[in-house]
PDB file of C-alpha atoms in Angstrom:
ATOM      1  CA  UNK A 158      20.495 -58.609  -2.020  1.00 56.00           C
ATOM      2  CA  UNK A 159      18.165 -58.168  -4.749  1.00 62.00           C
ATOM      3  CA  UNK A 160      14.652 -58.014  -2.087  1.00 65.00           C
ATOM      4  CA  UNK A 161      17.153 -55.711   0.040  1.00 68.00           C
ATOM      5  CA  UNK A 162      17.238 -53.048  -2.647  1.00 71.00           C
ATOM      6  CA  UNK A 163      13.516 -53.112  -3.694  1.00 74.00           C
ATOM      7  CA  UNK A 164      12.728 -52.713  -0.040  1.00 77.00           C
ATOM      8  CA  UNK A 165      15.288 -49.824   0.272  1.00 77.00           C
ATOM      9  CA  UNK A 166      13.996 -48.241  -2.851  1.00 78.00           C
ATOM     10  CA  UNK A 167       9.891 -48.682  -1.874  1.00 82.00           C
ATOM     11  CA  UNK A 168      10.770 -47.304   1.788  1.00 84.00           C
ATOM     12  CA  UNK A 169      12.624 -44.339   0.422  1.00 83.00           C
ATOM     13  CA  UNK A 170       9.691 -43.730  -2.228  1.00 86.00           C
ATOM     14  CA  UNK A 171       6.975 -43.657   0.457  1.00 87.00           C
ATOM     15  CA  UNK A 172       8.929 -40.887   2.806  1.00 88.00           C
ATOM     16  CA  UNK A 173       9.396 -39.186  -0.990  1.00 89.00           C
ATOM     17  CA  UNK A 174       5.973 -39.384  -1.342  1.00 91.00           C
ATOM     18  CA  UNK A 175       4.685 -38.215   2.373  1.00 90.00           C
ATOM     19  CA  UNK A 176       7.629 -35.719   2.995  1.00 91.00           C
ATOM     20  CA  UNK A 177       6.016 -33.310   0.450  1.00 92.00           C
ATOM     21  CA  UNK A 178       2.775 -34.003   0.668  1.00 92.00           C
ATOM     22  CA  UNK A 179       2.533 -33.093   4.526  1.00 92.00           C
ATOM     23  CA  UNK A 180       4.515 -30.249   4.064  1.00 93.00           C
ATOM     24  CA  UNK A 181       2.171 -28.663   1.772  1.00 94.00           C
ATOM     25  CA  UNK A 182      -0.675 -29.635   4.229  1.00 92.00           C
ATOM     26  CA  UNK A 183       1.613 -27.603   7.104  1.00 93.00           C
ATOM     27  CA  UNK A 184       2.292 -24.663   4.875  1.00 95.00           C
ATOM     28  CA  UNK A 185      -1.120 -23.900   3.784  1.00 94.00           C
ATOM     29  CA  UNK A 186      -1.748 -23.282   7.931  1.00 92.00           C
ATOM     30  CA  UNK A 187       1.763 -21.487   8.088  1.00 94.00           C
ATOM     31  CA  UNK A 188       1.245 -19.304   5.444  1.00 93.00           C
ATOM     32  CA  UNK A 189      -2.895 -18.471   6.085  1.00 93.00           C
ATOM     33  CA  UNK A 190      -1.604 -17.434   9.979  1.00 93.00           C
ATOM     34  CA  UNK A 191       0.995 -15.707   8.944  1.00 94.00           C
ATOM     35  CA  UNK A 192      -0.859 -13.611   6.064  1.00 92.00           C
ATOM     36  CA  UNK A 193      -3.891 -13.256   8.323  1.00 92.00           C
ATOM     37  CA  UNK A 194      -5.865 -15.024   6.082  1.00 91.00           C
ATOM     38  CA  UNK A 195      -8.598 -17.305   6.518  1.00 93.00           C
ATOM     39  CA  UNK A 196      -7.800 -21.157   6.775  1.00 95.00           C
ATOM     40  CA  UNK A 197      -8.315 -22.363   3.756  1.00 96.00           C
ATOM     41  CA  UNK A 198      -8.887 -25.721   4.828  1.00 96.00           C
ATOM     42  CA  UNK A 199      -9.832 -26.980   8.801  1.00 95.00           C
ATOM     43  CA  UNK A 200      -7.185 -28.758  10.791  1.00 92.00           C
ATOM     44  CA  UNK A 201     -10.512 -31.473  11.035  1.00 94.00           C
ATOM     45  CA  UNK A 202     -10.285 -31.705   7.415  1.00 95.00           C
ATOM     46  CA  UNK A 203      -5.941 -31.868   7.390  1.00 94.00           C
ATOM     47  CA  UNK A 204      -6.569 -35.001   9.696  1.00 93.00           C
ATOM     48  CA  UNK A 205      -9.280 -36.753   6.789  1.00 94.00           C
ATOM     49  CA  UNK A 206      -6.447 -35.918   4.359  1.00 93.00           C
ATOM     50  CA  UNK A 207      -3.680 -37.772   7.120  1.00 89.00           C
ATOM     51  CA  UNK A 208      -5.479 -40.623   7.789  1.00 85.00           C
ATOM     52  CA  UNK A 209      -7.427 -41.234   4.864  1.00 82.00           C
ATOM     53  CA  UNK A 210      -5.137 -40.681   2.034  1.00 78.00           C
ATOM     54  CA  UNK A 211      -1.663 -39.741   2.554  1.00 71.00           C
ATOM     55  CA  UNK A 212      -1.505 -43.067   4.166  1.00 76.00           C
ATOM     56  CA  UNK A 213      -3.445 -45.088   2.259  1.00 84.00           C
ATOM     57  CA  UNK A 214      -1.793 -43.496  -0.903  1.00 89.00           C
ATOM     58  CA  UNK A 215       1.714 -43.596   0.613  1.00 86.00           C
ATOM     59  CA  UNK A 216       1.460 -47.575   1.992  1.00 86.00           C
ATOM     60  CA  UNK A 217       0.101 -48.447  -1.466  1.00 88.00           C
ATOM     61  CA  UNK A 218       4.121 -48.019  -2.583  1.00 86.00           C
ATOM     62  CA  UNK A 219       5.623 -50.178  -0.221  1.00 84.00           C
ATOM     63  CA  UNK A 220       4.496 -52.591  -3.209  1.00 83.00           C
ATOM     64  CA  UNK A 221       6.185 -51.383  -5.871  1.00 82.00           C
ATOM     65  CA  UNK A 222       7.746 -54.057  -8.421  1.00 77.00           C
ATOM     66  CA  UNK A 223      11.438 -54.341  -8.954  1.00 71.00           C
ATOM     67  CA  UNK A 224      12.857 -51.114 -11.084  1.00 67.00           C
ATOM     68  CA  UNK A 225      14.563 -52.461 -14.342  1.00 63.00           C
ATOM     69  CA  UNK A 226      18.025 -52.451 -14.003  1.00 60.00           C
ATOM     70  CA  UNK A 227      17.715 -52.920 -10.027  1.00 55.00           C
ATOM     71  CA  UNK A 228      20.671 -55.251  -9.823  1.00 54.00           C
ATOM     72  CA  UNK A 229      23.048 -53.110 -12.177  1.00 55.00           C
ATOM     73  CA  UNK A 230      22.892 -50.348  -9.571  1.00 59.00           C
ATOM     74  CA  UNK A 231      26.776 -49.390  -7.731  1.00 60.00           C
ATOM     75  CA  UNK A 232      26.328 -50.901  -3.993  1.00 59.00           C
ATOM     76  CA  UNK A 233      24.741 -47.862  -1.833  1.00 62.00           C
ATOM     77  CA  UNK A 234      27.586 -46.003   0.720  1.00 58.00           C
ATOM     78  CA  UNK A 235      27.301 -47.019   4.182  1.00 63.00           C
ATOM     79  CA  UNK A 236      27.529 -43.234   5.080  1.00 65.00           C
ATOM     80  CA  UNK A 237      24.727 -42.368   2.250  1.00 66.00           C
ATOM     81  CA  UNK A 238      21.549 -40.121   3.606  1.00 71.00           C
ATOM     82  CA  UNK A 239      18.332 -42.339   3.329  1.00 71.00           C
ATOM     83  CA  UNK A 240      17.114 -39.632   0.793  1.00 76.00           C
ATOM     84  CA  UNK A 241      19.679 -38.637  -1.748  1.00 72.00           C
ATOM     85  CA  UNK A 242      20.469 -35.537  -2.239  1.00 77.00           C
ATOM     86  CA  UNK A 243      19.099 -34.833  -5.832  1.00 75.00           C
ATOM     87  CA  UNK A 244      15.416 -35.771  -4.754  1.00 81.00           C
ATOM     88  CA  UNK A 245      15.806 -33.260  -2.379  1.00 85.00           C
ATOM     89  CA  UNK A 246      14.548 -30.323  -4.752  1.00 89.00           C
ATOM     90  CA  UNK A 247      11.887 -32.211  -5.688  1.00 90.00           C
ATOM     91  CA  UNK A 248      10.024 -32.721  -2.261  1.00 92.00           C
ATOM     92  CA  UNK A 249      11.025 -28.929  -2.430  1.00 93.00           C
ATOM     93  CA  UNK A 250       8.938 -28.061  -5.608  1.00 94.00           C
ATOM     94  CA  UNK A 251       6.238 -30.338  -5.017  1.00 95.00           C
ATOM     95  CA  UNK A 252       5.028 -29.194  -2.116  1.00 96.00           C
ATOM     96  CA  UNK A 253       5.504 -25.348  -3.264  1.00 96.00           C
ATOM     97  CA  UNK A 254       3.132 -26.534  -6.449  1.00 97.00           C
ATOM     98  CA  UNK A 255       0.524 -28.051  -3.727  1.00 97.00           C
ATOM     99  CA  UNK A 256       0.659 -25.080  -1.420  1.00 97.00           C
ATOM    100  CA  UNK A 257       0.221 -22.294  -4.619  1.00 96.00           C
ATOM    101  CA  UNK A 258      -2.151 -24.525  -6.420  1.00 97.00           C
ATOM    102  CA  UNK A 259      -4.442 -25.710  -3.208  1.00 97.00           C
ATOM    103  CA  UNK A 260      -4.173 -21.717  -1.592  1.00 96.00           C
ATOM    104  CA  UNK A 261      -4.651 -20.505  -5.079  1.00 96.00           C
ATOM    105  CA  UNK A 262      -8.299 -22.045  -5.579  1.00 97.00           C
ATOM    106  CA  UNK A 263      -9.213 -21.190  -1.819  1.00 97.00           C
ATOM    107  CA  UNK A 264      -8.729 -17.783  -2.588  1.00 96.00           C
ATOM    108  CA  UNK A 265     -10.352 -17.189  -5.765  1.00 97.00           C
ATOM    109  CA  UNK A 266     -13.272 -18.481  -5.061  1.00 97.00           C
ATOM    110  CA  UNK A 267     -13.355 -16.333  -1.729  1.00 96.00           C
ATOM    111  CA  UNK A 268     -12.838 -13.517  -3.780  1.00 96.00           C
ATOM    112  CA  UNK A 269     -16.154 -14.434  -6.145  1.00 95.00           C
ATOM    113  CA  UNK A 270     -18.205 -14.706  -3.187  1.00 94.00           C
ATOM    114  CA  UNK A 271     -17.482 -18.219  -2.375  1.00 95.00           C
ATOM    115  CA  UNK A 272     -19.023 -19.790   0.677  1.00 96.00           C
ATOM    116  CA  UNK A 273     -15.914 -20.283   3.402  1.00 97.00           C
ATOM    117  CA  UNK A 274     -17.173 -23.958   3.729  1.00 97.00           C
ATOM    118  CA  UNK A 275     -17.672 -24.476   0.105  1.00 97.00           C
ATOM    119  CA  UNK A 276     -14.407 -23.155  -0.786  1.00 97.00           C
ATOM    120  CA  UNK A 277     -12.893 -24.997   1.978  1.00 97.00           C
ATOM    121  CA  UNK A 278     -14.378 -28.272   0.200  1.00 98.00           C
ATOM    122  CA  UNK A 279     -12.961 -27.525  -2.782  1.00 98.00           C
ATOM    123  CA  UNK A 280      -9.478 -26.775  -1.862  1.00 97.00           C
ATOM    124  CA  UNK A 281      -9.651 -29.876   0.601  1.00 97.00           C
ATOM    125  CA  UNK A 282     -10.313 -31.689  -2.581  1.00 97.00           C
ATOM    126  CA  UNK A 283      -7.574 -30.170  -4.658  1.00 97.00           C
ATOM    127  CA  UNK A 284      -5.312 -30.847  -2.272  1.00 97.00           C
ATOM    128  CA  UNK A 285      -6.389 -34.542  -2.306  1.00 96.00           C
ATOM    129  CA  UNK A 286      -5.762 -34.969  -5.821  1.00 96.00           C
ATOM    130  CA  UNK A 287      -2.659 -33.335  -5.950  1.00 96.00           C
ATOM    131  CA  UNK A 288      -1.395 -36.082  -3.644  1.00 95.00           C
ATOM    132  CA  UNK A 289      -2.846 -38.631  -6.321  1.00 93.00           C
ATOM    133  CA  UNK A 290      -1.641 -37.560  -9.227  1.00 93.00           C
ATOM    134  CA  UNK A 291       1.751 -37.094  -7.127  1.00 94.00           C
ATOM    135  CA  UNK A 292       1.386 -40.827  -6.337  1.00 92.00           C
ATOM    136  CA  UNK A 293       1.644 -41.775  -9.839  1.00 90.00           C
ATOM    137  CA  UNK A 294       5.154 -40.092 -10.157  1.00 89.00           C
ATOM    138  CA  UNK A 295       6.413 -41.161  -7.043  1.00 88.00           C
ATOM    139  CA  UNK A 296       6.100 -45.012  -8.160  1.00 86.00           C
ATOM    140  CA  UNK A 297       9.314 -44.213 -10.069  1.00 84.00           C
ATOM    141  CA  UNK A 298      12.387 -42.764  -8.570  1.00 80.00           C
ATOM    142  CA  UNK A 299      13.914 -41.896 -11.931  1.00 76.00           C
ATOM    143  CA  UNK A 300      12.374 -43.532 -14.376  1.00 80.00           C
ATOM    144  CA  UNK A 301       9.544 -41.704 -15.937  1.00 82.00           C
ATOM    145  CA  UNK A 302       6.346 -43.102 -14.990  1.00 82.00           C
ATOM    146  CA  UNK A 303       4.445 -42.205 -17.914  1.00 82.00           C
ATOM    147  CA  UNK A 304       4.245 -45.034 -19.498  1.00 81.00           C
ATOM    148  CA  UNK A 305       2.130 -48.490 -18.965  1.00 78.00           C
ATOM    149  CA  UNK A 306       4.737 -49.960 -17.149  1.00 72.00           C
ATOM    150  CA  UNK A 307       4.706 -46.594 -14.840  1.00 71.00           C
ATOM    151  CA  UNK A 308       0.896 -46.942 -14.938  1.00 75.00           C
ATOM    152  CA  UNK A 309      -0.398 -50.115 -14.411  1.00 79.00           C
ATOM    153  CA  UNK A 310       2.281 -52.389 -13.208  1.00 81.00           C
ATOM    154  CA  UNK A 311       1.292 -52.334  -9.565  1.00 86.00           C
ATOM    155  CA  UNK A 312      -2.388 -52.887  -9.174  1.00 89.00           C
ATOM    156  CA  UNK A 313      -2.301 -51.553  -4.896  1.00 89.00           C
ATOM    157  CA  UNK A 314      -1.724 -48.019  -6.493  1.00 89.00           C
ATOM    158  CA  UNK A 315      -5.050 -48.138  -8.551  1.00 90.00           C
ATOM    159  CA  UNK A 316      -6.887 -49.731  -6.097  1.00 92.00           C
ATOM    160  CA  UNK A 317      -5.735 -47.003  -3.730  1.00 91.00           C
ATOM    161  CA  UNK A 318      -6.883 -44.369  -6.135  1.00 91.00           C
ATOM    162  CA  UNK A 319      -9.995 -45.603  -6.266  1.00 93.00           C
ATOM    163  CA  UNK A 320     -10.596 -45.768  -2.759  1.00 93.00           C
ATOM    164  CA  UNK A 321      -9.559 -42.301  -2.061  1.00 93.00           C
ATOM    165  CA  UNK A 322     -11.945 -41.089  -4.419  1.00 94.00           C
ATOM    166  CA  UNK A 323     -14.726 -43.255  -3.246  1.00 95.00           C
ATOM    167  CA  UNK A 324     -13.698 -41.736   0.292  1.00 95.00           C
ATOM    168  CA  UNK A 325     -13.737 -38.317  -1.117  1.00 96.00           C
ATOM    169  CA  UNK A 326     -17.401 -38.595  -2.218  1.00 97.00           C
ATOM    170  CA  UNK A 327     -18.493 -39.848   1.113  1.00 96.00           C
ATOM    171  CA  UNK A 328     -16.789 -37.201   2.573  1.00 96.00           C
ATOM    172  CA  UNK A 329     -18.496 -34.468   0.368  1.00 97.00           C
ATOM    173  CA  UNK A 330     -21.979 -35.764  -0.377  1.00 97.00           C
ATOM    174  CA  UNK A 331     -23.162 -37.392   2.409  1.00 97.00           C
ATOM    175  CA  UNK A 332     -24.950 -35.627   5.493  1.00 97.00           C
ATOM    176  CA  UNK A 333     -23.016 -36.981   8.421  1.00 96.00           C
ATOM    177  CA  UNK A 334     -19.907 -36.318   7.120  1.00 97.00           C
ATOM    178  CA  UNK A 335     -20.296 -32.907   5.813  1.00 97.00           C
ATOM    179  CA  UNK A 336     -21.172 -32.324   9.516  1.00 96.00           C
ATOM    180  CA  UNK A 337     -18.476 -33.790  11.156  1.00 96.00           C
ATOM    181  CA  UNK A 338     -15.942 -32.113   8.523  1.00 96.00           C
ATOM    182  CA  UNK A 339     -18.015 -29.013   7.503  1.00 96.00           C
ATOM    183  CA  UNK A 340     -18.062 -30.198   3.959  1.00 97.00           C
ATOM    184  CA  UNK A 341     -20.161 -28.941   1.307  1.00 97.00           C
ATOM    185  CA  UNK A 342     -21.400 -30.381  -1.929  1.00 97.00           C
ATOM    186  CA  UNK A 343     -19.358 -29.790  -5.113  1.00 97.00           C
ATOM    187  CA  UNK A 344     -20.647 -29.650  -8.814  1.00 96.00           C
ATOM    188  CA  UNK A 345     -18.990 -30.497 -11.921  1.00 96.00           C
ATOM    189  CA  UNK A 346     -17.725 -27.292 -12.490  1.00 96.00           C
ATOM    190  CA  UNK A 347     -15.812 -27.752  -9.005  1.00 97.00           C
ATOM    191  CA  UNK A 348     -14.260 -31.271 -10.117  1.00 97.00           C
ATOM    192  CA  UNK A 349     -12.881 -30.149 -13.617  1.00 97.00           C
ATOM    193  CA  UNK A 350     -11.446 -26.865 -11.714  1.00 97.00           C
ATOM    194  CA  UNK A 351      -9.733 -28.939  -9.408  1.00 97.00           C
ATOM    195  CA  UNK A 352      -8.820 -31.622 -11.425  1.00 97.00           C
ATOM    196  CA  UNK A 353      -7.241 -28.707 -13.738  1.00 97.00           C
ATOM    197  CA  UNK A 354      -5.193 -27.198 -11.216  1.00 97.00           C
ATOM    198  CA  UNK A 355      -3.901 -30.139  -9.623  1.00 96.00           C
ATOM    199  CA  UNK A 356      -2.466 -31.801 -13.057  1.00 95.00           C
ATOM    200  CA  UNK A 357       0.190 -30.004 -13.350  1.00 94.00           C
ATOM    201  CA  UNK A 358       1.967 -31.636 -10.276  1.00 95.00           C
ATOM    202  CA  UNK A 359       2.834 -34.564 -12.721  1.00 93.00           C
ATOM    203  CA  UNK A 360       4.575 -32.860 -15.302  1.00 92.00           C
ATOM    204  CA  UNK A 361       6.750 -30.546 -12.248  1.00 93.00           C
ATOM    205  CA  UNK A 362       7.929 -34.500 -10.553  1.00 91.00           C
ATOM    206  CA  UNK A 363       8.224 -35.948 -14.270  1.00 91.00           C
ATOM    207  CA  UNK A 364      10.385 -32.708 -15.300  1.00 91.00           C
ATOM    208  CA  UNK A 365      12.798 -32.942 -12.814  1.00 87.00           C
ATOM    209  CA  UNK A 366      13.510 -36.090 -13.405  1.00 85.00           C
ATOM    210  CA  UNK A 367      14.164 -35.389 -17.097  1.00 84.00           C
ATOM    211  CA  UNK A 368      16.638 -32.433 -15.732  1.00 84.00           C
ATOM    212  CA  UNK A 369      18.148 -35.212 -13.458  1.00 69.00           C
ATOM    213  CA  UNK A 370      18.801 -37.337 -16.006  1.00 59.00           C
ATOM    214  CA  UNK A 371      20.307 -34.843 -18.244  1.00 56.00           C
ATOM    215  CA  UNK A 372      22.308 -33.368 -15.603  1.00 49.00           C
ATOM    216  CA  UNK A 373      24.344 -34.091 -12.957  1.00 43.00           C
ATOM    217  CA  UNK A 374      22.166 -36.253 -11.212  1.00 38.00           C
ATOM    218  CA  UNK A 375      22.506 -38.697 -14.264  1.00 37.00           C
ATOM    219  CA  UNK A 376      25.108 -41.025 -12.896  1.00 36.00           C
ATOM    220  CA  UNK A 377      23.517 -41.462  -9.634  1.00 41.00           C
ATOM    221  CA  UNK A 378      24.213 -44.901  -8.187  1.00 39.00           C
ATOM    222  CA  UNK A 379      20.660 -45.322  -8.068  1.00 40.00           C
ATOM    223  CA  UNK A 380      19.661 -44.575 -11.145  1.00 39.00           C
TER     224      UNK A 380
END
C-alpha cells in the first residue's frame, strides 16, 4: 500500500509538472497568432524544449522519495479525479507566469532592436528555466520544497538540471545546432536577465501552497 501511494503521488506530480509547462509552450503560439505578433520562439525550437527537457525534467520525478507522513494520509476515493481539484489553479498560474514572463522578454528586446533570432534564443532559454526552477516545486505536492530535504533529497532531479543546462549550451553555442534551431549566442547579460525573470515561478508554486495550507485546501486527504 505504502509503494502504491508513492507511485500515485510521483505519477500525479509529473502530469503537475508537464500539464503547465506545455501549456505555456502552446500559449505563447496562441497568443503571438492571435495578436499578430511575431513567434517568439520556432515550433523547431518548442520541439528541443519537448524532447529535451520537459521530459527529461518531468521523468526525473517519477523518483521522488516517500513524502513524510505518506502513510497517515485518508485512503484516496475511488471516484477521485487523478488531479485534485486544489492543484488545479496552480497549473493555471504557472503557466500564465511562463507565458507573461517568456512573451515578456521576447518582446522587449524586439522593441530595443533585438535580432528576431537572438531574441528568440533568449526567450527559448527563459522558457527553459522556468520549467527548472518549476521542477524544484513540483517535487513537493504540498510540502514546501524549500528546504534541504525539498532540495537535495532526490539526486535524478539535480542530475537532470544539470543536463538540461549542459543541453542548453550545446544548443546555443555550438555551430551545428544554432543552424538546425536558428539559435544565437547569448552573453552574460542575457543569462542574469533570464535567470531574473524566470525566478519568480518558485515563489508563485511555493505561495499557493502556503494559501492551500491556510485555507481550505488544508485538510486535503493528501496532504
Amino acid at each position: 500500500m505504502r509503494q502504491g501511494r508513492v507511485i500515485y503521488d510521483n505519477i500525479v506530480k509529473s502530469i503537475l509538472f508537464i500539464l503547465p509547462t506545455n501549456a505555456a509552450e502552446a500559449l505563447l503560439l496562441v497568443f503571438a497568432v492571435l495578436g499578430g505578433l511575431q513567434l517568439p520562439i520556432t515550433p523547431a525550437q518548442i520541439l528541443w524544449v519537448n524532447m529535451i527537457t520537459a521530459v527529461t525534467l518531468a521523468l526525473a520525478l517519477t523518483l521522488e522519495p516517500p513524502e513524510r507522513h505518506v502513510m497517515r494520509r485518508s485512503p484516496r476515493p475511488t471516484n477521485a479525479p487523478l488531479i485534485p481539484k486544489t492543484q488545479r489553479a496552480r497549473i493555471v498560474l504557472v503557466a500564465a507566469v511562463m507565458v507573461g514572463g517568456t512573451l515578456g522578454v521576447f518582446l522587449m528586446e524586439r522593441a530595443g532592436g533585438r535580432d528576431l533570432a537572438e531574441a528568440r534564443t533568449l526567450a527559448l532559454h527563459t522558457l527553459v528555466l522556468f520549467e527548472m526552477w518549476f521542477l524544484l516545486s513540483a517535487r513537493r505536492l504540498h510540502a514546501s520544497s524549500l528546504n534541504w530535504s525539498g532540495l537535495l533529497a532526490n539526486p535524478y532531479v539535480l542530475l537532470a538540471g544539470a543536463a538540461t543546462i549542459l543541453a542548453q549550451l550545446v544548443l546555443i553555442y555550438t555551430p551545428m545546432m544554432q543552424f538546425l534551431f536558428d539559435t544565437r549566442p547569448l552573453g552574460w547579460r542575457d543569462w542574469l536577465l533570464a535567470l531574473g525573470v524566470s525566478l519568480p515561478v518558485i515563489a508563485v508554486a511555493e505561495g499557493h501552497k502556503a494559501w492551500g495550507a491556510n485555507g481550505s485546501a488544508s485538510m486535503h486527504p493528501l496532504r
